[in-house]
Short mmCIF file of C-alpha atoms in Angstrom, two decimals:
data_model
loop_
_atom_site.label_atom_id
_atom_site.label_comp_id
_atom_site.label_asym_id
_atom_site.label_seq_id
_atom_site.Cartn_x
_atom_site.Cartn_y
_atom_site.Cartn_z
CA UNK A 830 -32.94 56.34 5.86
CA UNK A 831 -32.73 56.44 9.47
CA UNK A 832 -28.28 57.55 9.98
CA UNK A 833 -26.48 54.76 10.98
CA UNK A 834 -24.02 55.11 14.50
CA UNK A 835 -20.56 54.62 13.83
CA UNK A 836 -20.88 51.29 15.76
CA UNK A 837 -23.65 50.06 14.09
CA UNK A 838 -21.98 50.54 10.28
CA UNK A 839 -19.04 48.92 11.77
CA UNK A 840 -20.75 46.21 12.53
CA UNK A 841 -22.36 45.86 9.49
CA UNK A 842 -18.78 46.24 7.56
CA UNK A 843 -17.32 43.50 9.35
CA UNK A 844 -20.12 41.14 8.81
CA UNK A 845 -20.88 42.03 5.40
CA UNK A 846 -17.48 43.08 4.07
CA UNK A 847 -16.19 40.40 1.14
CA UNK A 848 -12.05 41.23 1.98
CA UNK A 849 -12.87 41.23 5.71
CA UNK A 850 -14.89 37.81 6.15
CA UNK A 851 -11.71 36.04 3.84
CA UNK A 852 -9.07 37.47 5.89
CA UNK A 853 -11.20 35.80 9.00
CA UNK A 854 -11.09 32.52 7.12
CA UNK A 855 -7.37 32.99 6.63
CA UNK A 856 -6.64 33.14 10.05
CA UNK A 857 -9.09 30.11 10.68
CA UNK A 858 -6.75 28.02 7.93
CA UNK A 859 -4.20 29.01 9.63
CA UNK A 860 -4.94 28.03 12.75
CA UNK A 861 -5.95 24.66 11.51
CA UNK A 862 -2.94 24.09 9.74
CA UNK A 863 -0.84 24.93 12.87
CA UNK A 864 -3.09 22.40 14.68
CA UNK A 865 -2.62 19.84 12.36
CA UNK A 866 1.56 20.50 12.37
CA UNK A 867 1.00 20.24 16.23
CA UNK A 868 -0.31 17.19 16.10
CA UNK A 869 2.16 15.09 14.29
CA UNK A 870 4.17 15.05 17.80
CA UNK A 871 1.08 12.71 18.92
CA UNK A 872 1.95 9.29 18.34
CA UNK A 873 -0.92 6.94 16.50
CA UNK A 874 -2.28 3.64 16.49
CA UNK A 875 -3.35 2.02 13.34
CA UNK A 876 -5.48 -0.78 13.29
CA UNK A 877 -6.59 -2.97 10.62
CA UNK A 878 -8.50 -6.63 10.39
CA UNK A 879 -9.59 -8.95 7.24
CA UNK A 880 -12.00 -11.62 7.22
CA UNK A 881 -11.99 -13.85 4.55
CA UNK A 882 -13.51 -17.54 3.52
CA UNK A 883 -11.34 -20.53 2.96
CA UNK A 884 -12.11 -23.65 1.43
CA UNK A 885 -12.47 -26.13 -1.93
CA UNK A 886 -16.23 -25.66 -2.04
CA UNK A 887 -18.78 -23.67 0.31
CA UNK A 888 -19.67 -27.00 2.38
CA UNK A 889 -15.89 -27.77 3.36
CA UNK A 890 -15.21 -23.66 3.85
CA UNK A 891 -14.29 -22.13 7.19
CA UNK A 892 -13.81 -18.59 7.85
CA UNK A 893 -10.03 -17.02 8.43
CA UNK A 894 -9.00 -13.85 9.76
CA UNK A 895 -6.61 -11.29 10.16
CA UNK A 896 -5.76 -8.45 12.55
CA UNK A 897 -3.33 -6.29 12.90
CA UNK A 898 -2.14 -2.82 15.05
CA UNK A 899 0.79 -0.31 14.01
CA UNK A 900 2.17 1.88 16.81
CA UNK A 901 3.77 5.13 15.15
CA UNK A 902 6.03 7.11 17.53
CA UNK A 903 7.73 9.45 15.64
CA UNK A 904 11.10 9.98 16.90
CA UNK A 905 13.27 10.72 14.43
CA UNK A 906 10.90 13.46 12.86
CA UNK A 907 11.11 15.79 15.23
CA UNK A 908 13.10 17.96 13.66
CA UNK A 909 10.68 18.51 10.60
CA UNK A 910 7.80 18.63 12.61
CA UNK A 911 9.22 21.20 14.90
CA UNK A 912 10.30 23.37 11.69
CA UNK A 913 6.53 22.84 10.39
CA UNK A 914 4.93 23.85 13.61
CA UNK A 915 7.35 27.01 13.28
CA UNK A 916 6.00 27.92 9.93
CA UNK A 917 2.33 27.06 10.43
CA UNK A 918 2.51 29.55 13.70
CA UNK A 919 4.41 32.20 11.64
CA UNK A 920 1.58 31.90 8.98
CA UNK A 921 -0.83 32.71 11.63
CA UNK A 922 0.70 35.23 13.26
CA UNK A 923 0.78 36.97 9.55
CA UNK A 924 -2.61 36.20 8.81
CA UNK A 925 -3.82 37.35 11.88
CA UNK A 926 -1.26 41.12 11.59
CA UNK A 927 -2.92 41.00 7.94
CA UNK A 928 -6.79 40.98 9.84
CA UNK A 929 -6.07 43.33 12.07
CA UNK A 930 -4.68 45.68 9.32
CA UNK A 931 -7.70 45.11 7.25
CA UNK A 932 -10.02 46.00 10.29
CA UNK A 933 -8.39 48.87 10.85
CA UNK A 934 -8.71 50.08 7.61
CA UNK A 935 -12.17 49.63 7.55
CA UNK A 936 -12.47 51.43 10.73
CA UNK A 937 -11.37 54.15 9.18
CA UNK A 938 -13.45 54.11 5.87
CA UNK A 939 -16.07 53.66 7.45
CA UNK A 940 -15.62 56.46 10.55
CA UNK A 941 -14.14 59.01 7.19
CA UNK A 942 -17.66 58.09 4.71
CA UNK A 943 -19.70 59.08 8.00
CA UNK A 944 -17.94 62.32 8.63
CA UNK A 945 -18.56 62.97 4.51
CA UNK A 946 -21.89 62.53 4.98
CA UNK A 947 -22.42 64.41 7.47
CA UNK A 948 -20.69 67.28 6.48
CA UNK A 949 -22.23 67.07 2.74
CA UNK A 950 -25.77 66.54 4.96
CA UNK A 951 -24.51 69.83 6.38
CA UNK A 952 -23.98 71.51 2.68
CA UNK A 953 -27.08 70.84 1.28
CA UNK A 954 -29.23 72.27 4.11
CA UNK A 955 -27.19 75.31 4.02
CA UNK A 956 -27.42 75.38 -0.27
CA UNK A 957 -31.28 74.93 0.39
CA UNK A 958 -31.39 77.87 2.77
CA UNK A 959 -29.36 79.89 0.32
CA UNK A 960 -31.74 78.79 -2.72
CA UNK A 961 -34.54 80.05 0.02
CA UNK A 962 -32.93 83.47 0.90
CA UNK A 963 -32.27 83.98 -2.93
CA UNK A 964 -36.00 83.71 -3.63
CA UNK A 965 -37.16 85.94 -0.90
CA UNK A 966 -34.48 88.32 -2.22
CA UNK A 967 -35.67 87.77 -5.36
CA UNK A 968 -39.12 88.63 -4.58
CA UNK A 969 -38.47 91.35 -2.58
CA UNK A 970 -36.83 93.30 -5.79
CA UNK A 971 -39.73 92.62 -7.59
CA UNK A 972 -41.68 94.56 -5.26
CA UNK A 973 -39.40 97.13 -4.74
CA UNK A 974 -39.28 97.64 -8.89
CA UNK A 975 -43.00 97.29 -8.99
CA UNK A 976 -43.23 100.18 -6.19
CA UNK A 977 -41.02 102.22 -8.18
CA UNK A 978 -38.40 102.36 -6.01
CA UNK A 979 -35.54 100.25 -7.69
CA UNK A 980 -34.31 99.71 -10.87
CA UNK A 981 -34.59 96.42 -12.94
CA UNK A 982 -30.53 96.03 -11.96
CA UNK A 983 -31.90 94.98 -8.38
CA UNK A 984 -33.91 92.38 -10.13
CA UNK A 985 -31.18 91.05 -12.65
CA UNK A 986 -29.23 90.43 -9.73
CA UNK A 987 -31.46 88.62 -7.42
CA UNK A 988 -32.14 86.53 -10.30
CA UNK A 989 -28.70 85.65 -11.36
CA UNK A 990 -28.22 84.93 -6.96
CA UNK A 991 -30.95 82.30 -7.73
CA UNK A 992 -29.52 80.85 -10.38
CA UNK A 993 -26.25 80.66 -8.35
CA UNK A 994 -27.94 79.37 -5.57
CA UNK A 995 -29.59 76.46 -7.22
CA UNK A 996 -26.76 75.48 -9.09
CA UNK A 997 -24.57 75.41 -5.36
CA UNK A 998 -27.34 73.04 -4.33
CA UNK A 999 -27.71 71.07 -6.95
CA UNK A 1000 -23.67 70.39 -6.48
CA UNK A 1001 -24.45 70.03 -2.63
CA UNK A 1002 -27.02 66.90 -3.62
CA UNK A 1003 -24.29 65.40 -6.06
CA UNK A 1004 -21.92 65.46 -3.32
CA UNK A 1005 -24.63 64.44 -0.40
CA UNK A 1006 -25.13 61.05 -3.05
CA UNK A 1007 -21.57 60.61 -3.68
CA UNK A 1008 -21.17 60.51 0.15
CA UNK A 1009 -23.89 57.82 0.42
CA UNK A 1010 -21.82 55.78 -2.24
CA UNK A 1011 -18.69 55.66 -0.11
CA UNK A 1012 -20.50 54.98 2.93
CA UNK A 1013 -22.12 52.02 1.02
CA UNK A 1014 -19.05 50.90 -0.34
CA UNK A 1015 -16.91 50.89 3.01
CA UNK A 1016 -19.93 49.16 4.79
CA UNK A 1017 -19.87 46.41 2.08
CA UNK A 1018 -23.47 47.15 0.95
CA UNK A 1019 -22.19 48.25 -2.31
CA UNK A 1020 -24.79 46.32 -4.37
CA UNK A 1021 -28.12 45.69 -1.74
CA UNK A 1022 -27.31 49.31 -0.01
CA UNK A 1023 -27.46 51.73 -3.17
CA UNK A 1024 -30.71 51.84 -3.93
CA UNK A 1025 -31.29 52.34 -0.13
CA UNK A 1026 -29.21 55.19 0.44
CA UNK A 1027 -29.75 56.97 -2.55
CA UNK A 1028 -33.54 57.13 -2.21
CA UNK A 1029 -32.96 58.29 1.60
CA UNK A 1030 -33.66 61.82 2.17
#
């Protein structure tokens, strides 16, 4: 997997992120339903009409008709549309304090699962060089005890530092994985993103 900037998984958190993208529609409510108590300030015209057909039978019928228009000014609801318009702008102003929270938050999740990465990234090339020094070590006391010039304590060791030293990376590679996980999960790839950072390299 080519590493991702810390720009580019941020964009791909906030466009992919489940919490994120309904906080964003919570501040879009929001701002719709302070639009709407805005607008019951506006006055409005109603108008209707009804045609109809009048008469004994449909030779001696004429047509009739009916219009009509309602002017609404609303004067004495000021009051509760003022307290509405109050509410709907405090519910914004929350919603919005609640997004920025959020994208803060994943700012940081996603800047902390980089740094993990890169540090357990880090671990397991130094546990692979360790695994590689531990063979050549390893090798290197079976030549000296094939020589004749150690003991088989030399070689007991070296083998017990391999053992150690695979073990340390085998722990490195759980960790590397584990740090691929939370990198997934605070991008919001947590189900289409495993597979792809687990098989990465």
């Amino acid at each position: 997997m080519t590493s991702l900037g810390v720009e580019e998984s941020l964009r791909r958190a906030y466009a992919s992120r489940s919490d994120y993208l309904a906080a964003v529609q919570q501040v879009r409510a929001a701002q719709h339903f302070r639009s709407a108590a805005t607008a019951e300030h506006i006055p409005t015209l109603d108008i209707s009409g009804n045609y109809g057909d009048v008469g004994v039978n449909p030779g001696n019928s004429h047509g009739v008709f009916q219009a009509a228009a309602t002017l609404n000014i609303p004067i004495f609801s000021g009051g509760k549309t003022h307290g509405e318009v109050l509410q709907a702008e405090a519910s914004l102003r929350q919603s919005r304090q609640q997004l920025e929270n959020l994208r803060g938050q994943i700012d940081y999740e996603v800047r902390t699962a980089l740094l993990d990465l890169q540090s357990a990234s880090e671990q397991v090339e130094v546990a692979r060089s360790s695994v590689d020094l531990a063979n050549q070590t390893l090798a290197q006391g079976r030549d000296r005890f094939s020589a004749g010039v150690a003991d088989n304590l030399e070689v007991i060791q070296a083998q017990e530092a391999v053992a150690s030293a695979n073990e340390n990376y085998i722990s490195s590679l759980y960790a590397h994985n584990v740090a691929k996980v939370a990198l997934a999960r605070a991008i919001g790839f947590a189900q289409q993103g495993i597979r792809e950072y687990l098989q990465s390299k």
